[in-house]
Amino acid sequence: MKHLNRIVCFLLIAAIMLCSCGSEAKRTTQPYGEGAPSLYKAFEGKFRVGAAINSWDLDDPTSWNYQTIVQQYNTLVLENESKPDAIHPSEDQYYFDKFDKFVDFCEEHNITPRGHTLIWHSQVPGWFFKDGNQDASAELVLERIKEHVTTIVSRYKGRVKSWDVVNEVIGDGEQLRFSDWSRLVGDADGDGDKYDFIEAAFIAAHEADPDARLMINDYSLESSTDKAIRMYNAVKKMLEDGVPIDGVGFQMHIGNGIDYDAMKENYEIIARLRDINPDLMIEVTELDVNCYGWGEEKKDVEVTKEFLEQFSKTYTDVFKLMLELSDEGILDSVVMWGYYDGASWLNDGHQNYPMLIDKDHNLKDAYWDVLELAD
Ligand code: 9MR
């Protein structure tokens, strides 16, 4: 009996040791520190892996936030502090302190900084569109675009490698989004299209830094073939007119579950722009996974086993396609819109679950499933 107890005990201990040597045990939950993995190191040679952050994340080098960012990402973008309202709130005032701090930090840590965004219909101060109490003329708006873009891009010449020159200019039902930019500038050069404000921004950015990658960035390109075609048509026309567009940004604010084949087909539509500009690149610029559909009533998410499996599959599907595109030489950067659930814009009063690191600072299983794709 005594012997039997000993044998049972021995077998139990052996079983526990065996389990803890399995792959699950290697899955630590800590994003930095001894033994922690690194997303960007795993995908090195394929594409950079990045996140949107805020300048306050960089205040304390000993903080969880700072250490996590340095450990996990080799490209970064500011979530809000490099948008027109933050940088250029009135005509004769620029605030560069946060962007300067961000770019310095990136250089110190060998991280590639992205610039988001020079021209957007949202988070843009009203002065751009006014001349006294009247609407500004097309000429005045174009002059302001030139001044705004030139000042910002030349300040970071050679340092900010990739710019979202224009953001969300393609329409959801119509070819071009209707905005103050398109309304006031219109078809100023009379060539039959209303891309003139976009063209002015790209031309000024290219003159200010000919080596920077100049991107047109938008949402739903992966899910709406119609929108991908509208993007294709707009960029095709502008490239044929000699506008220096170097890349298309897929924001990738997606839901939990994505149709892989449809996503791939939509990327292929944009990739065909290489017939016109053989060096054109695609970047993923704002990836996150929303638990709720647009317009769906929000509750705190129920993190069931099925939900987690689906969540993991959604992320791995995206990264699988990105590896394929990287092998084709058309994609070299995948940026997430946030770096952990606690700092995501999707946590707007209800618990969401969008990132690869949870709100309590732990690496999710999906993180590890994504990492395994890199092997
Ligand atoms: O994440 C940003 C959030 O904090 C801001 O309140 C919001 C304001 O429009 O912008 C968010 O970032 C957006 C990005 O700049 C462009 N694509 C959509 C992003 C999420 O709304």
Tab-separated table of C-alpha atoms and ligand atoms in Angstrom:
chain	number	residue	atom	x	y	z
A	1	MET	CA	0.000	0.000	0.000
A	2	LYS	CA	2.841	2.327	0.990
A	3	HIS	CA	4.546	1.500	-2.305
A	4	LEU	CA	1.385	2.102	-4.254
A	5	ASN	CA	1.022	5.566	-2.682
A	6	ARG	CA	4.604	6.389	-3.644
A	7	ILE	CA	4.058	5.229	-7.220
A	8	VAL	CA	0.857	7.268	-7.542
A	9	CYS	CA	2.670	10.287	-6.106
A	10	PHE	CA	5.582	9.827	-8.508
A	11	LEU	CA	3.275	9.466	-11.500
A	12	LEU	CA	1.389	12.591	-10.491
A	13	ILE	CA	4.548	14.683	-10.210
A	14	ALA	CA	5.833	13.331	-13.540
A	15	ALA	CA	2.525	14.203	-15.214
A	16	ILE	CA	2.612	17.752	-13.848
A	17	MET	CA	6.210	18.177	-15.042
A	18	LEU	CA	5.329	16.833	-18.472
A	19	CYS	CA	2.424	19.246	-18.837
A	20	SER	CA	4.496	22.210	-17.800
A	21	CYS	CA	7.105	21.354	-20.454
A	22	GLY	CA	4.443	21.417	-23.217
A	23	SER	CA	3.916	24.356	-25.542
A	24	GLU	CA	1.201	25.871	-23.321
A	25	ALA	CA	3.708	26.419	-20.526
A	26	LYS	CA	6.040	28.313	-22.854
A	27	ARG	CA	3.186	30.763	-23.319
A	28	THR	CA	4.133	33.214	-20.616
A	29	THR	CA	1.704	36.081	-20.276
A	30	GLN	CA	4.277	38.807	-19.771
A	31	PRO	CA	4.950	41.170	-22.689
A	32	TYR	CA	8.415	42.151	-21.469
A	33	GLY	CA	11.081	41.025	-19.057
A	34	GLU	CA	13.092	37.841	-18.926
A	35	GLY	CA	11.855	35.170	-21.324
A	36	ALA	CA	9.206	37.391	-22.904
A	37	PRO	CA	8.690	37.025	-26.659
A	38	SER	CA	8.672	39.913	-29.126
A	39	LEU	CA	6.239	40.339	-31.991
A	40	TYR	CA	8.551	42.471	-34.060
A	41	LYS	CA	11.515	40.157	-33.608
A	42	ALA	CA	9.399	37.171	-34.639
A	43	PHE	CA	8.415	38.820	-37.929
A	44	GLU	CA	11.788	40.418	-38.678
A	45	GLY	CA	12.665	39.947	-42.344
A	46	LYS	CA	8.945	39.746	-43.202
A	47	PHE	CA	7.390	43.006	-42.032
A	48	ARG	CA	7.629	45.517	-39.210
A	49	VAL	CA	5.041	45.147	-36.466
A	50	GLY	CA	3.727	48.296	-34.873
A	51	ALA	CA	1.174	50.060	-32.741
A	52	ALA	CA	-0.525	53.387	-32.224
A	53	ILE	CA	0.542	55.021	-28.961
A	54	ASN	CA	0.216	58.370	-27.197
A	55	SER	CA	3.142	60.554	-26.183
A	56	TRP	CA	2.354	60.057	-22.487
A	57	ASP	CA	3.170	56.355	-22.901
A	58	LEU	CA	6.771	57.456	-23.289
A	59	ASP	CA	7.028	59.497	-20.082
A	60	ASP	CA	8.401	56.843	-17.741
A	61	PRO	CA	11.045	54.396	-19.029
A	62	THR	CA	10.355	52.080	-16.077
A	63	SER	CA	6.619	51.829	-16.783
A	64	TRP	CA	4.816	48.748	-18.105
A	65	ASN	CA	3.654	50.767	-21.124
A	66	TYR	CA	7.092	51.996	-22.147
A	67	GLN	CA	8.761	48.609	-21.671
A	68	THR	CA	6.025	46.784	-23.554
A	69	ILE	CA	6.199	49.180	-26.483
A	70	VAL	CA	9.972	48.841	-26.774
A	71	GLN	CA	9.850	45.056	-26.479
A	72	GLN	CA	7.007	44.389	-28.903
A	73	TYR	CA	7.095	46.924	-31.753
A	74	ASN	CA	9.551	48.313	-34.300
A	75	THR	CA	7.229	50.818	-35.920
A	76	LEU	CA	4.960	53.300	-34.141
A	77	VAL	CA	2.429	56.007	-34.874
A	78	LEU	CA	0.799	58.638	-32.650
A	79	GLU	CA	-2.905	57.930	-32.185
A	80	ASN	CA	-4.051	61.575	-32.119
A	81	GLU	CA	-1.174	63.951	-31.474
A	82	SER	CA	0.057	64.310	-35.047
A	83	LYS	CA	-3.332	65.131	-36.540
A	84	PRO	CA	-4.058	68.610	-37.958
A	85	ASP	CA	-6.037	69.836	-34.917
A	86	ALA	CA	-3.187	68.870	-32.567
A	87	ILE	CA	-0.289	70.179	-34.651
A	88	HIS	CA	-1.769	73.159	-36.461
A	89	PRO	CA	-4.773	74.441	-34.479
A	90	SER	CA	-4.664	77.946	-35.942
A	91	GLU	CA	-3.143	79.351	-39.077
A	92	ASP	CA	0.014	80.763	-37.522
A	93	GLN	CA	0.473	78.239	-34.720
A	94	TYR	CA	2.202	74.884	-34.877
A	95	TYR	CA	2.725	72.602	-31.870
A	96	PHE	CA	5.482	70.122	-32.552
A	97	ASP	CA	6.578	69.222	-29.019
A	98	LYS	CA	4.773	65.854	-28.840
A	99	PHE	CA	5.677	64.782	-32.349
A	100	ASP	CA	9.317	65.788	-31.731
A	101	LYS	CA	9.377	63.725	-28.552
A	102	PHE	CA	7.836	60.759	-30.389
A	103	VAL	CA	10.323	60.856	-33.283
A	104	ASP	CA	13.280	61.222	-30.878
A	105	PHE	CA	12.039	58.205	-28.922
A	106	CYS	CA	11.694	56.149	-32.107
A	107	GLU	CA	15.223	56.986	-33.195
A	108	GLU	CA	16.639	56.197	-29.779
A	109	HIS	CA	15.068	52.719	-29.984
A	110	ASN	CA	15.572	52.007	-33.670
A	111	ILE	CA	11.822	52.156	-34.310
A	112	THR	CA	10.369	53.376	-37.622
A	113	PRO	CA	7.991	56.312	-36.997
A	114	ARG	CA	4.854	56.780	-39.127
A	115	GLY	CA	3.047	60.093	-39.553
A	116	HIS	CA	-0.762	60.131	-39.176
A	117	THR	CA	-2.217	62.222	-40.790
A	118	LEU	CA	-1.700	65.393	-42.839
A	119	ILE	CA	-5.144	65.846	-44.418
A	120	TRP	CA	-8.369	64.433	-42.961
A	121	HIS	CA	-12.014	65.588	-42.814
A	122	SER	CA	-12.089	64.891	-39.074
A	123	GLN	CA	-9.904	66.380	-36.316
A	124	VAL	CA	-9.158	69.310	-38.605
A	125	PRO	CA	-9.515	72.904	-37.396
A	126	GLY	CA	-12.151	75.048	-39.120
A	127	TRP	CA	-9.745	77.880	-40.024
A	128	PHE	CA	-8.516	75.863	-43.019
A	129	PHE	CA	-11.881	76.423	-44.680
A	130	LYS	CA	-12.633	80.041	-43.798
A	131	ASP	CA	-11.701	83.424	-45.182
A	132	GLY	CA	-13.107	85.803	-42.579
A	133	ASN	CA	-16.760	84.858	-42.336
A	134	GLN	CA	-16.858	83.412	-45.831
A	135	ASP	CA	-15.868	80.073	-47.262
A	136	ALA	CA	-12.245	80.096	-48.387
A	137	SER	CA	-11.648	79.977	-52.149
A	138	ALA	CA	-10.156	76.913	-53.839
A	139	GLU	CA	-6.876	78.823	-54.322
A	140	LEU	CA	-6.656	79.719	-50.625
A	141	VAL	CA	-7.363	76.161	-49.452
A	142	LEU	CA	-4.759	74.792	-51.886
A	143	GLU	CA	-2.216	77.351	-50.637
A	144	ARG	CA	-2.932	76.313	-47.058
A	145	ILE	CA	-2.578	72.631	-47.910
A	146	LYS	CA	0.808	73.363	-49.448
A	147	GLU	CA	2.006	75.380	-46.478
A	148	HIS	CA	0.705	72.871	-43.900
A	149	VAL	CA	2.137	69.800	-45.616
A	150	THR	CA	5.468	71.415	-46.485
A	151	THR	CA	6.045	72.695	-42.956
A	152	ILE	CA	5.316	69.379	-41.269
A	153	VAL	CA	6.968	66.985	-43.725
A	154	SER	CA	10.147	69.053	-44.118
A	155	ARG	CA	10.548	69.286	-40.333
A	156	TYR	CA	10.820	65.470	-40.183
A	157	LYS	CA	12.606	64.982	-43.503
A	158	GLY	CA	14.536	61.700	-43.523
A	159	ARG	CA	13.105	60.773	-40.117
A	160	VAL	CA	9.404	59.986	-40.585
A	161	LYS	CA	9.561	57.232	-43.194
A	162	SER	CA	5.891	56.838	-44.036
A	163	TRP	CA	3.073	59.410	-44.051
A	164	ASP	CA	-0.677	58.995	-44.228
A	165	VAL	CA	-0.799	62.021	-46.508
A	166	VAL	CA	-4.566	61.855	-46.822
A	167	ASN	CA	-6.930	59.824	-44.661
A	168	GLU	CA	-10.411	58.492	-45.532
A	169	VAL	CA	-10.961	60.461	-48.725
A	170	ILE	CA	-12.702	57.647	-50.643
A	171	GLY	CA	-16.495	57.616	-50.376
A	172	ASP	CA	-18.600	54.836	-48.845
A	173	GLY	CA	-21.245	55.064	-51.567
A	174	GLU	CA	-19.767	57.628	-53.941
A	175	GLN	CA	-16.308	57.816	-55.498
A	176	LEU	CA	-14.974	60.597	-53.291
A	177	ARG	CA	-16.010	61.431	-49.716
A	178	PHE	CA	-17.826	64.741	-49.583
A	179	SER	CA	-15.886	66.986	-47.181
A	180	ASP	CA	-14.915	70.617	-46.789
A	181	TRP	CA	-11.760	69.755	-48.736
A	182	SER	CA	-13.585	68.345	-51.756
A	183	ARG	CA	-16.388	70.916	-51.551
A	184	LEU	CA	-14.114	73.960	-51.520
A	185	VAL	CA	-11.297	72.817	-53.795
A	186	GLY	CA	-13.421	70.807	-56.238
A	187	ASP	CA	-12.037	70.410	-59.733
A	188	ALA	CA	-9.736	73.440	-59.504
A	189	ASP	CA	-7.534	72.402	-62.435
A	190	GLY	CA	-10.509	71.566	-64.662
A	191	ASP	CA	-9.311	68.087	-65.607
A	192	GLY	CA	-12.651	66.448	-64.812
A	193	ASP	CA	-11.868	64.966	-61.390
A	194	LYS	CA	-12.094	66.364	-57.871
A	195	TYR	CA	-8.876	64.812	-56.595
A	196	ASP	CA	-7.185	68.233	-56.640
A	197	PHE	CA	-6.847	68.654	-52.858
A	198	ILE	CA	-5.357	65.162	-52.627
A	199	GLU	CA	-2.950	65.856	-55.466
A	200	ALA	CA	-1.818	69.115	-53.857
A	201	ALA	CA	-1.032	67.312	-50.598
A	202	PHE	CA	0.989	64.560	-52.304
A	203	ILE	CA	2.923	66.977	-54.484
A	204	ALA	CA	3.861	69.174	-51.503
A	205	ALA	CA	4.841	66.139	-49.400
A	206	HIS	CA	7.020	64.762	-52.183
A	207	GLU	CA	8.776	68.100	-52.644
A	208	ALA	CA	9.413	68.319	-48.895
A	209	ASP	CA	10.801	64.772	-48.572
A	210	PRO	CA	11.280	62.859	-51.826
A	211	ASP	CA	12.368	59.722	-49.932
A	212	ALA	CA	9.386	59.444	-47.591
A	213	ARG	CA	6.703	56.866	-48.429
A	214	LEU	CA	3.517	58.778	-49.221
A	215	MET	CA	0.331	56.857	-48.492
A	216	ILE	CA	-3.387	57.178	-49.076
A	217	ASN	CA	-5.089	55.542	-46.090
A	218	ASP	CA	-8.666	54.267	-45.710
A	219	TYR	CA	-11.027	51.870	-43.948
A	220	SER	CA	-13.162	48.947	-45.242
A	221	LEU	CA	-10.852	48.294	-48.183
A	222	GLU	CA	-10.477	44.676	-47.011
A	223	SER	CA	-14.221	44.053	-46.709
A	224	SER	CA	-15.848	46.182	-49.418
A	225	THR	CA	-14.858	45.291	-52.958
A	226	ASP	CA	-16.720	48.370	-54.194
A	227	LYS	CA	-14.614	50.588	-51.972
A	228	ALA	CA	-11.395	48.804	-52.968
A	229	ILE	CA	-12.322	49.436	-56.614
A	230	ARG	CA	-13.040	53.105	-55.879
A	231	MET	CA	-9.623	53.364	-54.214
A	232	TYR	CA	-8.026	51.614	-57.178
A	233	ASN	CA	-9.689	53.985	-59.651
A	234	ALA	CA	-8.714	57.116	-57.708
A	235	VAL	CA	-5.066	56.095	-57.294
A	236	LYS	CA	-4.830	54.863	-60.898
A	237	LYS	CA	-6.053	58.205	-62.236
A	238	MET	CA	-3.712	60.181	-59.998
A	239	LEU	CA	-0.691	57.988	-60.782
A	240	GLU	CA	-1.410	58.391	-64.502
A	241	ASP	CA	-1.494	62.151	-63.910
A	242	GLY	CA	1.954	61.941	-62.291
A	243	VAL	CA	0.890	62.327	-58.645
A	244	PRO	CA	3.580	60.811	-56.372
A	245	ILE	CA	1.568	58.176	-54.467
A	246	ASP	CA	3.814	55.472	-53.007
A	247	GLY	CA	1.348	53.314	-51.147
A	248	VAL	CA	-2.143	52.437	-49.987
A	249	GLY	CA	-2.894	52.002	-46.276
A	250	PHE	CA	-5.486	49.444	-45.212
A	251	GLN	CA	-6.714	50.579	-41.802
A	252	MET	CA	-8.197	47.146	-40.970
A	253	HIS	CA	-10.681	47.987	-38.215
A	254	ILE	CA	-12.277	44.574	-38.558
A	255	GLY	CA	-14.869	42.484	-36.732
A	256	ASN	CA	-14.390	39.135	-35.017
A	257	GLY	CA	-14.364	36.876	-38.065
A	258	ILE	CA	-13.257	37.752	-41.541
A	259	ASP	CA	-13.803	36.164	-44.952
A	260	TYR	CA	-10.224	35.263	-45.875
A	261	ASP	CA	-10.803	34.859	-49.609
A	262	ALA	CA	-12.739	38.117	-49.924
A	263	MET	CA	-10.044	39.938	-47.960
A	264	LYS	CA	-7.363	38.486	-50.221
A	265	GLU	CA	-9.241	39.439	-53.381
A	266	ASN	CA	-9.600	43.019	-52.166
A	267	TYR	CA	-5.886	43.270	-51.426
A	268	GLU	CA	-5.234	41.925	-54.919
A	269	ILE	CA	-7.331	44.709	-56.441
A	270	ILE	CA	-5.065	47.299	-54.829
A	271	ALA	CA	-1.936	45.300	-55.658
A	272	ARG	CA	-2.822	45.673	-59.354
A	273	LEU	CA	-1.855	49.338	-59.051
A	274	ARG	CA	1.679	48.003	-59.412
A	275	ASP	CA	0.988	47.808	-63.139
A	276	ILE	CA	1.195	51.613	-63.033
A	277	ASN	CA	3.636	52.158	-60.150
A	278	PRO	CA	5.794	49.019	-59.821
A	279	ASP	CA	7.152	50.211	-56.443
A	280	LEU	CA	3.748	50.786	-54.842
A	281	MET	CA	3.463	49.321	-51.347
A	282	ILE	CA	0.575	48.312	-49.120
A	283	GLU	CA	0.696	48.817	-45.346
A	284	VAL	CA	-1.718	47.728	-42.640
A	285	THR	CA	-2.073	50.893	-40.625
A	286	GLU	CA	-4.735	50.508	-37.889
A	287	LEU	CA	-5.486	46.842	-37.226
A	288	ASP	CA	-7.864	45.908	-34.404
A	289	VAL	CA	-10.698	43.425	-33.893
A	290	ASN	CA	-14.002	44.861	-32.665
A	291	CYS	CA	-16.304	42.430	-30.796
A	292	TYR	CA	-19.345	44.380	-31.927
A	293	GLY	CA	-20.675	45.001	-35.416
A	294	TRP	CA	-21.243	48.620	-36.424
A	295	GLY	CA	-24.560	49.781	-35.009
A	296	GLU	CA	-24.903	46.668	-32.838
A	297	GLU	CA	-25.905	47.256	-29.231
A	298	LYS	CA	-22.816	47.219	-27.022
A	299	LYS	CA	-22.657	45.191	-23.834
A	300	ASP	CA	-19.595	43.999	-21.990
A	301	VAL	CA	-18.150	41.278	-24.172
A	302	GLU	CA	-18.664	37.672	-23.145
A	303	VAL	CA	-15.299	36.017	-23.562
A	304	THR	CA	-16.423	32.446	-24.245
A	305	LYS	CA	-14.269	29.623	-25.609
A	306	GLU	CA	-15.929	30.014	-29.040
A	307	PHE	CA	-15.313	33.757	-28.977
A	308	LEU	CA	-11.635	33.237	-28.180
A	309	GLU	CA	-11.190	30.661	-30.937
A	310	GLN	CA	-12.808	32.997	-33.430
A	311	PHE	CA	-10.722	35.917	-32.166
A	312	SER	CA	-7.531	33.951	-32.607
A	313	LYS	CA	-8.560	32.822	-36.072
A	314	THR	CA	-9.348	36.386	-37.110
A	315	TYR	CA	-5.889	37.593	-36.116
A	316	THR	CA	-4.082	34.587	-37.576
A	317	ASP	CA	-6.014	34.907	-40.860
A	318	VAL	CA	-4.855	38.503	-41.142
A	319	PHE	CA	-1.241	37.728	-40.321
A	320	LYS	CA	-1.265	34.745	-42.721
A	321	LEU	CA	-2.292	36.984	-45.579
A	322	MET	CA	0.271	39.593	-44.543
A	323	LEU	CA	3.007	36.954	-44.730
A	324	GLU	CA	1.873	36.091	-48.257
A	325	LEU	CA	1.910	39.752	-49.277
A	326	SER	CA	5.301	40.222	-47.692
A	327	ASP	CA	6.619	37.254	-49.704
A	328	GLU	CA	5.313	39.001	-52.819
A	329	GLY	CA	7.291	42.080	-51.775
A	330	ILE	CA	4.273	44.372	-51.595
A	331	LEU	CA	3.876	44.733	-47.812
A	332	ASP	CA	6.442	45.490	-45.127
A	333	SER	CA	4.490	46.997	-42.220
A	334	VAL	CA	1.578	45.874	-40.013
A	335	VAL	CA	0.472	48.409	-37.412
A	336	MET	CA	-2.198	47.843	-34.759
A	337	TRP	CA	-4.400	50.672	-33.507
A	338	GLY	CA	-3.298	50.492	-29.899
A	339	TYR	CA	-0.992	48.155	-28.008
A	340	TYR	CA	-3.278	46.616	-25.358
A	341	ASP	CA	-7.013	46.509	-24.630
A	342	GLY	CA	-6.696	49.087	-21.857
A	343	ALA	CA	-5.618	51.805	-24.304
A	344	SER	CA	-7.874	51.004	-27.254
A	345	TRP	CA	-10.302	53.604	-28.653
A	346	LEU	CA	-12.860	50.756	-28.823
A	347	ASN	CA	-13.147	50.628	-25.051
A	348	ASP	CA	-15.711	53.392	-25.017
A	349	GLY	CA	-17.576	52.634	-21.809
A	350	HIS	CA	-18.115	48.956	-22.641
A	351	GLN	CA	-15.539	46.270	-22.384
A	352	ASN	CA	-14.162	45.385	-25.784
A	353	TYR	CA	-11.404	42.911	-26.573
A	354	PRO	CA	-9.619	44.243	-29.644
A	355	MET	CA	-5.861	43.809	-29.183
A	356	LEU	CA	-3.358	40.969	-28.693
A	357	ILE	CA	-2.587	42.048	-25.106
A	358	ASP	CA	-5.463	42.216	-22.614
A	359	LYS	CA	-6.506	45.052	-20.304
A	360	ASP	CA	-4.710	43.389	-17.375
A	361	HIS	CA	-1.453	43.493	-19.342
A	362	ASN	CA	-1.328	39.808	-20.300
A	363	LEU	CA	-0.463	38.321	-23.680
A	364	LYS	CA	-3.550	36.600	-25.083
A	365	ASP	CA	-3.555	33.134	-26.656
A	366	ALA	CA	-4.171	34.900	-29.973
A	367	TYR	CA	-0.821	36.647	-29.489
A	368	TRP	CA	0.894	33.280	-29.299
A	369	ASP	CA	-1.051	31.874	-32.235
A	370	VAL	CA	0.051	34.843	-34.332
A	371	LEU	CA	3.638	34.434	-33.148
A	372	GLU	CA	3.668	30.768	-34.159
A	373	LEU	CA	2.899	31.739	-37.771
A	374	ALA	CA	6.297	33.397	-37.955
A	375	ASP	CA	8.198	30.130	-37.356
B	1	9MR	O1	-8.210	56.382	-32.014
B	1	9MR	C1	-8.611	57.707	-32.322
B	1	9MR	C2	-9.537	58.211	-31.247
B	1	9MR	O2	-8.856	58.347	-30.007
B	1	9MR	C3	-10.126	59.551	-31.665
B	1	9MR	O3	-11.102	59.951	-30.714
B	1	9MR	C4	-10.742	59.434	-33.034
B	1	9MR	C5	-11.304	60.767	-33.479
B	1	9MR	O4	-11.772	60.728	-34.768
B	1	9MR	O5	-9.782	58.986	-33.961
B	1	9MR	C6	-9.312	57.704	-33.663
B	1	9MR	O6	-8.409	57.249	-34.656
B	1	9MR	C7	-8.950	57.062	-35.947
B	1	9MR	C8	-7.844	57.273	-36.954
B	1	9MR	O7	-7.239	58.518	-36.753
B	1	9MR	C9	-8.357	57.142	-38.375
B	1	9MR	N1	-9.044	55.914	-38.581
B	1	9MR	C10	-10.063	55.574	-37.609
B	1	9MR	C11	-9.462	55.646	-36.197
B	1	9MR	C12	-10.474	55.166	-35.174
B	1	9MR	O8	-11.597	56.013	-35.166
